[in-house]
Coordinates of C-alpha atoms (C1' of nucleotides) in Angstrom, one line a residue:
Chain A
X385 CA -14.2 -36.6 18.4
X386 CA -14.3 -32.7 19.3
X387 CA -17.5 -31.8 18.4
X388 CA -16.1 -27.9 17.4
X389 CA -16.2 -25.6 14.3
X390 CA -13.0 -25.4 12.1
X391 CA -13.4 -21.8 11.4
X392 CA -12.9 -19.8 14.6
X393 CA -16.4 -19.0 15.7
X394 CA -16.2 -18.0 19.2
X395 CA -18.7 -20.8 20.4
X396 CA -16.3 -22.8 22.4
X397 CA -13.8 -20.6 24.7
X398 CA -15.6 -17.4 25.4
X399 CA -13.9 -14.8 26.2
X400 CA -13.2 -14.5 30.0
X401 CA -15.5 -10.5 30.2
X402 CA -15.6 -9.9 26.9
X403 CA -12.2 -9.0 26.5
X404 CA -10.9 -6.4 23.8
X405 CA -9.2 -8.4 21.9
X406 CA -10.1 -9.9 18.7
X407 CA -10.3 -13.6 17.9
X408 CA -8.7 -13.2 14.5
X409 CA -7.4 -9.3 14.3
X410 CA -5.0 -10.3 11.5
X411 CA -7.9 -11.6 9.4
X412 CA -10.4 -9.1 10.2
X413 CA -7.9 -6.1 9.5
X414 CA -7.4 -8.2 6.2
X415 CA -11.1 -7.8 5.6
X416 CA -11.8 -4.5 6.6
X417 CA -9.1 -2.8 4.2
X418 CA -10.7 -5.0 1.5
X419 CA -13.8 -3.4 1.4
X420 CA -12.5 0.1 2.6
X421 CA -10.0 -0.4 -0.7
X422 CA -12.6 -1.5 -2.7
X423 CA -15.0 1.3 -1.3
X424 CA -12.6 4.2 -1.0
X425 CA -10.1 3.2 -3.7
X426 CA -6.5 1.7 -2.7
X427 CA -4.4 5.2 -2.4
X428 CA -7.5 6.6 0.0
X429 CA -6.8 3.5 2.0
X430 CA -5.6 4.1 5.4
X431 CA -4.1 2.1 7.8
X432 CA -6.0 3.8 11.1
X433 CA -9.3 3.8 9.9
X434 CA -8.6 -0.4 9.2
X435 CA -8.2 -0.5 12.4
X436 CA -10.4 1.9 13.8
X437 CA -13.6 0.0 11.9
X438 CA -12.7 -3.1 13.4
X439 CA -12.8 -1.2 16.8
X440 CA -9.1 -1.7 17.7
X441 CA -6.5 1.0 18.4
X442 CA -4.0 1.5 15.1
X443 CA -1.2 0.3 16.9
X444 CA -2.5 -2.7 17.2
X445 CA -2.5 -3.9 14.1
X446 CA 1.9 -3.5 14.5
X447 CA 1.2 -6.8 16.6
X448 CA 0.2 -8.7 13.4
X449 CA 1.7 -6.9 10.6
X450 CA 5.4 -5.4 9.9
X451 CA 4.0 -2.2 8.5
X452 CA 1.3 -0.9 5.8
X453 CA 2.8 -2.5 3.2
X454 CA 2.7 -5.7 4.6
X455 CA -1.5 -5.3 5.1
X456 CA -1.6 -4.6 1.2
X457 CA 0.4 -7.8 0.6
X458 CA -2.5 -9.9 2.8
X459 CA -5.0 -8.2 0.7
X460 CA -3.1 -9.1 -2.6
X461 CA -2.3 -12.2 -2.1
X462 CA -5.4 -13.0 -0.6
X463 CA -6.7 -11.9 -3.9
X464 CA -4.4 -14.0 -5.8
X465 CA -5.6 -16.8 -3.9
X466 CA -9.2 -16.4 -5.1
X467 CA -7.8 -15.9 -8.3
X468 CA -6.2 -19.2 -8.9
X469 CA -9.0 -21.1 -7.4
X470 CA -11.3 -19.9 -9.9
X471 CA -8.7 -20.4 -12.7
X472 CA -8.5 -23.7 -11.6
X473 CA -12.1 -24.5 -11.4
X474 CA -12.5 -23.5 -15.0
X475 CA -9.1 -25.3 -16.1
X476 CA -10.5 -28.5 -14.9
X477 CA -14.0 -28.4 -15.4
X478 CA -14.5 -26.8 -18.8
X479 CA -15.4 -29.5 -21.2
X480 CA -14.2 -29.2 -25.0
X481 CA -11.2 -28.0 -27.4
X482 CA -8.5 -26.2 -25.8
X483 CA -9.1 -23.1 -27.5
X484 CA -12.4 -23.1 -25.5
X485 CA -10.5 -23.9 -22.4
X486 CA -8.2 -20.8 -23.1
X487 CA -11.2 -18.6 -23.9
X488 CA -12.9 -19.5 -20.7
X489 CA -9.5 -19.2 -18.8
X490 CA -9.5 -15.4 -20.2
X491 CA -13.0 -14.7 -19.5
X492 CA -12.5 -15.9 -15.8
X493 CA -9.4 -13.8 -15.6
X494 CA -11.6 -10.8 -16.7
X495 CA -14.6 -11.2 -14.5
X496 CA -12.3 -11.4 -11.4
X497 CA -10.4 -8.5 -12.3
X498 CA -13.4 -6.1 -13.5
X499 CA -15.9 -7.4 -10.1
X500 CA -13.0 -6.2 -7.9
X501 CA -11.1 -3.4 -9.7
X502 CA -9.6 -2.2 -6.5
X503 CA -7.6 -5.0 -5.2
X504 CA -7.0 -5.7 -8.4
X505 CA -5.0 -2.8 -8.5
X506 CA -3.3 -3.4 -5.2
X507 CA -2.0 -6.5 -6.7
X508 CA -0.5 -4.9 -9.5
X509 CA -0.1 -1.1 -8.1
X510 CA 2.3 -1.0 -5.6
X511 CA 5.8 -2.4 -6.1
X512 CA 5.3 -5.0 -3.3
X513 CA 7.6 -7.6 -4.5
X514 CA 10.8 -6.0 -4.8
X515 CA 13.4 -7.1 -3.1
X516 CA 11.8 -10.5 -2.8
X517 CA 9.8 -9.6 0.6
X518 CA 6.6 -11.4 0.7
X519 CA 7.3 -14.8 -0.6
X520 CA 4.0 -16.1 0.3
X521 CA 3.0 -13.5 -2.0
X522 CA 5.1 -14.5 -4.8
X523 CA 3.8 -18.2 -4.5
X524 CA 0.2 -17.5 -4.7
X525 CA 1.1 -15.4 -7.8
X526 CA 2.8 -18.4 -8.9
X527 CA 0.1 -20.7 -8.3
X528 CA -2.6 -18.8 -10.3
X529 CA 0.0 -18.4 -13.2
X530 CA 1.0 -22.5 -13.4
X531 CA -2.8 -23.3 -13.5
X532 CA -2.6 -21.1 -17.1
X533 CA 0.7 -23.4 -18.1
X534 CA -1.1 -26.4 -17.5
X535 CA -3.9 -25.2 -19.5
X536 CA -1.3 -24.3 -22.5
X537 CA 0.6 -27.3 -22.4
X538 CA -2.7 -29.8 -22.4
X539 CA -3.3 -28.0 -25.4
X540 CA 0.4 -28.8 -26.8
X541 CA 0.3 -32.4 -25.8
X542 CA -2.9 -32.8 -27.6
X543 CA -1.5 -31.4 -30.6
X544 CA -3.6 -28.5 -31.3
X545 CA -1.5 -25.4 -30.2
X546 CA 2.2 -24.6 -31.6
X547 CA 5.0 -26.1 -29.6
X548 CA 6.9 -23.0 -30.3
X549 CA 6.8 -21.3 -28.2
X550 CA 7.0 -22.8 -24.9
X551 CA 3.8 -23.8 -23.1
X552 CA 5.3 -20.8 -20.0
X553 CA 5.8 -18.1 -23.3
X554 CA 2.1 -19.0 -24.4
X555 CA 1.0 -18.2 -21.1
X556 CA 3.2 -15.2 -20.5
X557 CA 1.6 -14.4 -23.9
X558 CA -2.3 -14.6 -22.4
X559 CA -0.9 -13.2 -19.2
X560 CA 0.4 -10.1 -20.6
X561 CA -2.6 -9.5 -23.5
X562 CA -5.7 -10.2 -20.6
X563 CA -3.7 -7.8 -18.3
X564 CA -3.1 -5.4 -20.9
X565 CA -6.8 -5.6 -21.7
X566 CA -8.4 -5.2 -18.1
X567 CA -6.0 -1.9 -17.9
X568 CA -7.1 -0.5 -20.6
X569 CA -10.9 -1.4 -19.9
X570 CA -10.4 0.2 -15.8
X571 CA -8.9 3.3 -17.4
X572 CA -11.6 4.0 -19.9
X573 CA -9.7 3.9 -22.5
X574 CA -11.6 1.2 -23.9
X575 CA -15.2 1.6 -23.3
X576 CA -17.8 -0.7 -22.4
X577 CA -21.4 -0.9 -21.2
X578 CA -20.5 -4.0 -18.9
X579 CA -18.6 -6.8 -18.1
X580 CA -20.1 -9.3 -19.9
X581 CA -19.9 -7.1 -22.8
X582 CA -16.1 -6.2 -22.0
X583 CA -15.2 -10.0 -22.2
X584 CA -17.1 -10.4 -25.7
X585 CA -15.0 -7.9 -27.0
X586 CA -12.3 -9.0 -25.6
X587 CA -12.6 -12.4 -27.4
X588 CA -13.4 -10.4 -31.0
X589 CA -9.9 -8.4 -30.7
X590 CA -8.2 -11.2 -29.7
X591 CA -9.3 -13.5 -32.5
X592 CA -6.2 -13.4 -34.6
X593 CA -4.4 -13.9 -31.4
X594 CA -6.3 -16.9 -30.1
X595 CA -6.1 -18.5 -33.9
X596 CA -2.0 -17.8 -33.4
X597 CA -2.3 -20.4 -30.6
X598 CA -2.8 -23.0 -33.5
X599 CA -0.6 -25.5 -34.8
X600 CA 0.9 -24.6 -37.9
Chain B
X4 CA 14.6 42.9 -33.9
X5 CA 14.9 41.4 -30.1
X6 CA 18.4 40.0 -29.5
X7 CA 16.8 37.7 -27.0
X8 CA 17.0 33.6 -26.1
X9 CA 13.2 32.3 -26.7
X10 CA 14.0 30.1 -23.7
X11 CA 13.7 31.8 -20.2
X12 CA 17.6 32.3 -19.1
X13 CA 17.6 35.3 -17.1
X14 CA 20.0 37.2 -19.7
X15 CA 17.9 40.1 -20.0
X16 CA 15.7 41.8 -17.9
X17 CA 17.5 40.6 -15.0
X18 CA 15.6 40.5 -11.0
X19 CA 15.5 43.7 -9.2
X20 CA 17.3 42.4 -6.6
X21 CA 18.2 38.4 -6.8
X22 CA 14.2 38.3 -6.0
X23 CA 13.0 35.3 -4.2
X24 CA 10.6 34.0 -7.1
X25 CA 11.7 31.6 -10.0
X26 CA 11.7 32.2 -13.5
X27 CA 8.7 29.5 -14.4
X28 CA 8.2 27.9 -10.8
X29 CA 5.6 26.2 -12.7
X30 CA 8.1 24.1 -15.1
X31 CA 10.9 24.2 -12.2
X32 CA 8.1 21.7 -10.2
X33 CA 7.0 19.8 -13.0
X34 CA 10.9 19.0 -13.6
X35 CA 11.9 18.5 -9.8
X36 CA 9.6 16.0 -9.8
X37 CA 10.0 14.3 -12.8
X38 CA 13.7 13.8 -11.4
X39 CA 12.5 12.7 -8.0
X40 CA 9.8 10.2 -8.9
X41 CA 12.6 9.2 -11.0
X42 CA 14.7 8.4 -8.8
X43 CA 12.6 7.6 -5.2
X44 CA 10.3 6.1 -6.9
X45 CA 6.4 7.6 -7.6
X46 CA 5.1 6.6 -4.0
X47 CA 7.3 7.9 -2.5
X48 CA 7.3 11.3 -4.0
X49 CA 6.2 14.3 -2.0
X50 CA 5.3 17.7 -3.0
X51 CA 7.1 19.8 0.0
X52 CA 10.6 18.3 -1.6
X53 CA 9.9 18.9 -4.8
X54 CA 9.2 22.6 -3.6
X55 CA 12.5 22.7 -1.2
X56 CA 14.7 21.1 -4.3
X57 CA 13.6 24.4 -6.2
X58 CA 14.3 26.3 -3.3
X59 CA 10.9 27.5 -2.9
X60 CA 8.3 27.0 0.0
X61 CA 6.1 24.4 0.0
X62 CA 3.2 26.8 0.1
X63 CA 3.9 28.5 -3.5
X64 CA 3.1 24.9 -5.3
X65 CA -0.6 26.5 -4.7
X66 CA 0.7 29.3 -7.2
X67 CA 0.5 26.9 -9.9
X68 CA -0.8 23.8 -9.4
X69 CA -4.0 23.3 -7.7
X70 CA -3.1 20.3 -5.9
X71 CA -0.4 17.2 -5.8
X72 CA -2.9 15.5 -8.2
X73 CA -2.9 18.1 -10.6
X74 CA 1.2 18.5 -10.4
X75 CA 1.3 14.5 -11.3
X76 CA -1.2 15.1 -14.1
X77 CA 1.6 17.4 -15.4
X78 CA 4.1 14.9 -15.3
X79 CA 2.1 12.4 -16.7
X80 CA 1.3 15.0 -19.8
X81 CA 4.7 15.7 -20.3
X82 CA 5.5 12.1 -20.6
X83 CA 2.9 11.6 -23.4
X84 CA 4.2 14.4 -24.6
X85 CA 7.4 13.4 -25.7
X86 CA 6.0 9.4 -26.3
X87 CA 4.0 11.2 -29.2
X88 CA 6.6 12.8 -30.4
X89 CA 8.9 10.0 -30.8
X90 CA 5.9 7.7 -32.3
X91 CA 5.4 10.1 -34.7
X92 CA 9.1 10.3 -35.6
X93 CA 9.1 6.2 -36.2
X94 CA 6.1 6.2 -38.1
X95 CA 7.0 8.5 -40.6
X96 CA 10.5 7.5 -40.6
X97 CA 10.6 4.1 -40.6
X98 CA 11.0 3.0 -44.2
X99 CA 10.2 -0.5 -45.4
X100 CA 7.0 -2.7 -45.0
X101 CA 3.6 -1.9 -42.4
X102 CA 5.1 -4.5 -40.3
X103 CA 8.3 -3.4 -39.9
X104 CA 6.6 -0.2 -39.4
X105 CA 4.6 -1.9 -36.7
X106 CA 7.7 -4.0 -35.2
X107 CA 9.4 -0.1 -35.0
X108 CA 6.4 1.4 -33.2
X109 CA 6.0 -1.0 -30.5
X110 CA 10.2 -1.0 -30.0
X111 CA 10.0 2.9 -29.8
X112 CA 7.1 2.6 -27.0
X113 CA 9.2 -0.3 -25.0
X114 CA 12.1 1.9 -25.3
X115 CA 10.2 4.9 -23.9
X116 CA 8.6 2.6 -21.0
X117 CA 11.5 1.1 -20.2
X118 CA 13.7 3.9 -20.2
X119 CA 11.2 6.2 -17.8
X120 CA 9.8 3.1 -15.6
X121 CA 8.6 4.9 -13.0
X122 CA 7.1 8.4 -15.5
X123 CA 5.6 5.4 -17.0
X124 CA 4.0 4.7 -13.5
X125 CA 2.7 8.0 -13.3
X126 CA 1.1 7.4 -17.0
X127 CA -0.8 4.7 -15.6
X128 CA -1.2 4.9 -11.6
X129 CA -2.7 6.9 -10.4
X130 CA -6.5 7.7 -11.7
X131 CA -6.1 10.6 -12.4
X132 CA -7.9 11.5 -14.9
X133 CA -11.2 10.2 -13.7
X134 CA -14.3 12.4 -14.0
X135 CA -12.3 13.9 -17.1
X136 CA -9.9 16.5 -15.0
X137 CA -7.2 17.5 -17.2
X138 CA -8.5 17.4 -20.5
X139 CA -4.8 18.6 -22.1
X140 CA -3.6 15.5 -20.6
X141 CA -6.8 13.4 -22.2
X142 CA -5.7 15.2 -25.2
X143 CA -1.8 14.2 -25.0
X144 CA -2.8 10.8 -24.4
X145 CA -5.0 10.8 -28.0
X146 CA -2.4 12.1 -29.9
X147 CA 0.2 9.3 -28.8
X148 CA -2.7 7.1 -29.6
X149 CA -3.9 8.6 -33.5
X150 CA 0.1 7.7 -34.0
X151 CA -0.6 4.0 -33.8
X152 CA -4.6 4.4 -35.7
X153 CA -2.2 5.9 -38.2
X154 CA 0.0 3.4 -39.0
X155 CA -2.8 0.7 -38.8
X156 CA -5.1 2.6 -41.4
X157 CA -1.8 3.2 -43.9
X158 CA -1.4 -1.0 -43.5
X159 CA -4.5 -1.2 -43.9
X160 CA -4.6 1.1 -46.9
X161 CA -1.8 -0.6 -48.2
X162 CA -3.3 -3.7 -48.7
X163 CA -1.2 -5.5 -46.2
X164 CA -3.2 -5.9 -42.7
X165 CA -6.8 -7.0 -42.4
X166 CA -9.5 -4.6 -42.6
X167 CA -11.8 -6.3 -40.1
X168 CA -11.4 -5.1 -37.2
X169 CA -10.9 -1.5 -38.0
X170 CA -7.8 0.3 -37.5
X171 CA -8.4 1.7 -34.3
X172 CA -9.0 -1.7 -32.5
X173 CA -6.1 -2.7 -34.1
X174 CA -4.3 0.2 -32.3
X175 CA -5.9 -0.9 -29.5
X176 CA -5.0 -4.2 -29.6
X177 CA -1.4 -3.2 -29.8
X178 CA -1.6 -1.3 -27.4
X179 CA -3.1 -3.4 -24.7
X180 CA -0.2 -6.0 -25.4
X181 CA 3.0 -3.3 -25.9
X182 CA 1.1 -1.9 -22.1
X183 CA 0.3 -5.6 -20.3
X184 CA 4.5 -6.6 -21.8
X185 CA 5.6 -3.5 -19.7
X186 CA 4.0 -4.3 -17.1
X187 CA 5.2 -8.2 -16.7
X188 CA 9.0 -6.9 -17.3
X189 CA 8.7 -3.6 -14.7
X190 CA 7.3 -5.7 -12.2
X191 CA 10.2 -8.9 -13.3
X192 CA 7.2 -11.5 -13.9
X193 CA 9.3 -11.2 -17.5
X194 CA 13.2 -11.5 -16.8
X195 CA 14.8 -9.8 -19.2
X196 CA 18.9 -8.9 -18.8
X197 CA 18.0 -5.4 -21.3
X198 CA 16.0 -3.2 -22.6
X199 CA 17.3 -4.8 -26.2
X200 CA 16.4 -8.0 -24.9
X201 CA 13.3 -6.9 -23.4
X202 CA 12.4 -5.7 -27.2
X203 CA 13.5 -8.8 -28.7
X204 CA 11.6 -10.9 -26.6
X205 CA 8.7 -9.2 -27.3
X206 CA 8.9 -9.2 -31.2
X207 CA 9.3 -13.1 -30.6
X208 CA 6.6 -13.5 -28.2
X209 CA 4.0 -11.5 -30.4
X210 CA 4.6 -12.8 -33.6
X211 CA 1.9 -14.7 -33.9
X212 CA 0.1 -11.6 -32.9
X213 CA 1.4 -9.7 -35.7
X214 CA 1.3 -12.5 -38.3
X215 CA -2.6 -11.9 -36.9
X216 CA -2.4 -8.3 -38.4
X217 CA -2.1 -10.1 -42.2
X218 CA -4.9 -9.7 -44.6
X219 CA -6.6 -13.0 -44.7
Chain C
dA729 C1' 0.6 -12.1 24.6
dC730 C1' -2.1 -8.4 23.0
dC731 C1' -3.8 -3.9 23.1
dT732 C1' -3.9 1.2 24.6
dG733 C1' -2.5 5.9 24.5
dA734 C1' 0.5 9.3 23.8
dA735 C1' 4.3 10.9 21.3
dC736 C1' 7.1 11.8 17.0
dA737 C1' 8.2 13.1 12.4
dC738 C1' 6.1 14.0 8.2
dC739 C1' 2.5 15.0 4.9
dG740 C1' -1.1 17.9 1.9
dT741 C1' -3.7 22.0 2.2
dT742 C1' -5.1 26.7 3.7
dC743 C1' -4.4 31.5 4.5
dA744 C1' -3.2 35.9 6.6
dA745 C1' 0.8 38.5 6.0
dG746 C1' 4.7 40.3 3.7
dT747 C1' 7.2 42.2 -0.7
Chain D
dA373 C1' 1.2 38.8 -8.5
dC374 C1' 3.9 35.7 -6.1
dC375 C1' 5.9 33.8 -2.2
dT376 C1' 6.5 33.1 3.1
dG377 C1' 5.5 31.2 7.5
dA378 C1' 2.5 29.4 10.6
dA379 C1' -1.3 26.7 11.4
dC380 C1' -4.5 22.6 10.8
dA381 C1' -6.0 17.9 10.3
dC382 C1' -4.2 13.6 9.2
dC383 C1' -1.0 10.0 8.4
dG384 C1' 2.5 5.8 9.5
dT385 C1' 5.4 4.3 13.1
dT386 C1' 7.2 3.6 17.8
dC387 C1' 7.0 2.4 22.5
dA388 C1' 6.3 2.5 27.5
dA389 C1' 2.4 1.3 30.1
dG390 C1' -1.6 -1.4 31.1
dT391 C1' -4.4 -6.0 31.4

DNA sequence: ACCTGAACACCGTTCAAGT
DNA sequence: ACCTGAACACCGTTCAAGT
């Protein structure tokens, strides 16, 4: 049994003088453009001061990522990991109909995207994924997008939503409408006092939507 | 009478002596980089070439525009510009039912979208409106939008959609799905092999949401 | 292996100077 | 009034050199 911490604290191996390297730079530079992107706003994000507020020369961080757009693709996926882990909490614990499953599926989508606006954007903003780079990327997307699937076709298979469309176009359909929604909310074009308010009215205008879900 | 063009050629009074500044440097920029966003993509776009493709110095953008951001906001004006306009056109051309009306409105904006992917970027990307710069480009963006309340109060008028909500959350409801489908299908979440299909698909997708639109 | 420090090309912005 | 040309501060990226 090694009696040691799982997450790298530096209590076992010190460093030989206190040496200037980091124990995790990759993760720490991860970190620190999160909060300077979520402080600053993604397109005031910058690469040197990542680096400089970790306390490490910028060319460092060349020894653990490609280039800049590789950083945003840590912080975006990172964020699409958190993402699907709260989807799936709420997929799997939320007691009751489907259509209250959905509903609390939304409202989760919501509150992640409206507590951290900025990185939401860097997941959607920059055109990341073309070219299929990032594939690690792709898969977390993925993963937070099957856990919305599953929630559609339990609701299929216990016969109170429409088979037609597919479960994957019902989903596409709650994808594109919650996205749509938070948009619209960041850019003030819908206006709203907060966020719990936000996801209220979000469930009023989507109603008819919601009821479209039903089996005919 | 004036046997003159309305639009600036140099025809008549012609420069003194092939002078070194443009006829409407302003509208030269706006265009250059309509074509270069266009083309290299938004994040990519840069104010000194714009300048140099209009064979100016970089310098003189300060002429006109205050800043990068407030060239952009042009850009993104002009594209609302012509969105309304072509909005408009459908809905008070489009003979027929509300809902065909509808089915027309939210092709034209697909169309427009998908035809202008990355002026659509600019629409959306960057925030530039925040703090309420630009109010002609606040004000391009509410006339695109009345064109949908329109057709959602005539509907409603008609007899044909609900009344509850009200017709401008029905716009808005539109709007936040016709914006989150553009989304999915510019960044290939939704695989689509053309902009037709990319419509289709949509009208099949959101039926239920327009069936939603029916007076109850 | 990991980081430094200096260099490079490029960017947005400013401003005195030209016409 | 409108543009030039040079300067400034800053950026992403590269790379020889240090430890």
């Amino acid at each position: 049994m090694v009696p040691c911490s799982v997450v790298g604290t530096t209590k076992g191996r010190r460093p030989k003088k206190q040496s200037y390297h980091h124990g995790d730079l990759a993760r720490a530079l991860v970190g620190a453009a999160l909060e300077l992107i979520e402080t600053r706003g993604p397109e005031a994000f910058t690469l040197r001061e990542a680096a400089a507020s970790v306390g490490v020369t910028h060319g460092a961080a060349y020894r653990h990522f490609e280039d800049k757009t590789a950083l945003l693709a840590a912080v975006s996926q990172e964020g699409y990991r958190v993402l699907a882990a709260r989807l799936g909490d709420v997929a799997s614990k939320t007691k009751g109909s489907s259509h209250e499953r959905v509903r609390a599926l939304a409202a989760a989508y919501l509150d992640f995207a409206l507590e951290h606006p900025a990185q939401y954007r860097v997941m959607w903003g920059p055109r990341l994924n073309e070219d299929g780079r990032f594939p690690s990327l792709e898969a977390a997307i993925q993963d937070a997008f099957d856990v919305v699937v599953g929630v559609m076709k339990r609701g299929q298979d216990e016969g109170v939503f429409r088979k037609q469309p597919e479960a994957r176009e019902l989903a596409i359909g709650m994808w594109v409408t919650a996205h749509g929604y938070v948009e619209l909310v960041a850019r003030r074009r819908i206006k709203v006092k907060s966020r719990r308010v936000a996801v209220e009215y979000f469930e009023t205008l989507f109603e008819p939507f919601l009821d479209g879900l039903e089996r005919r």
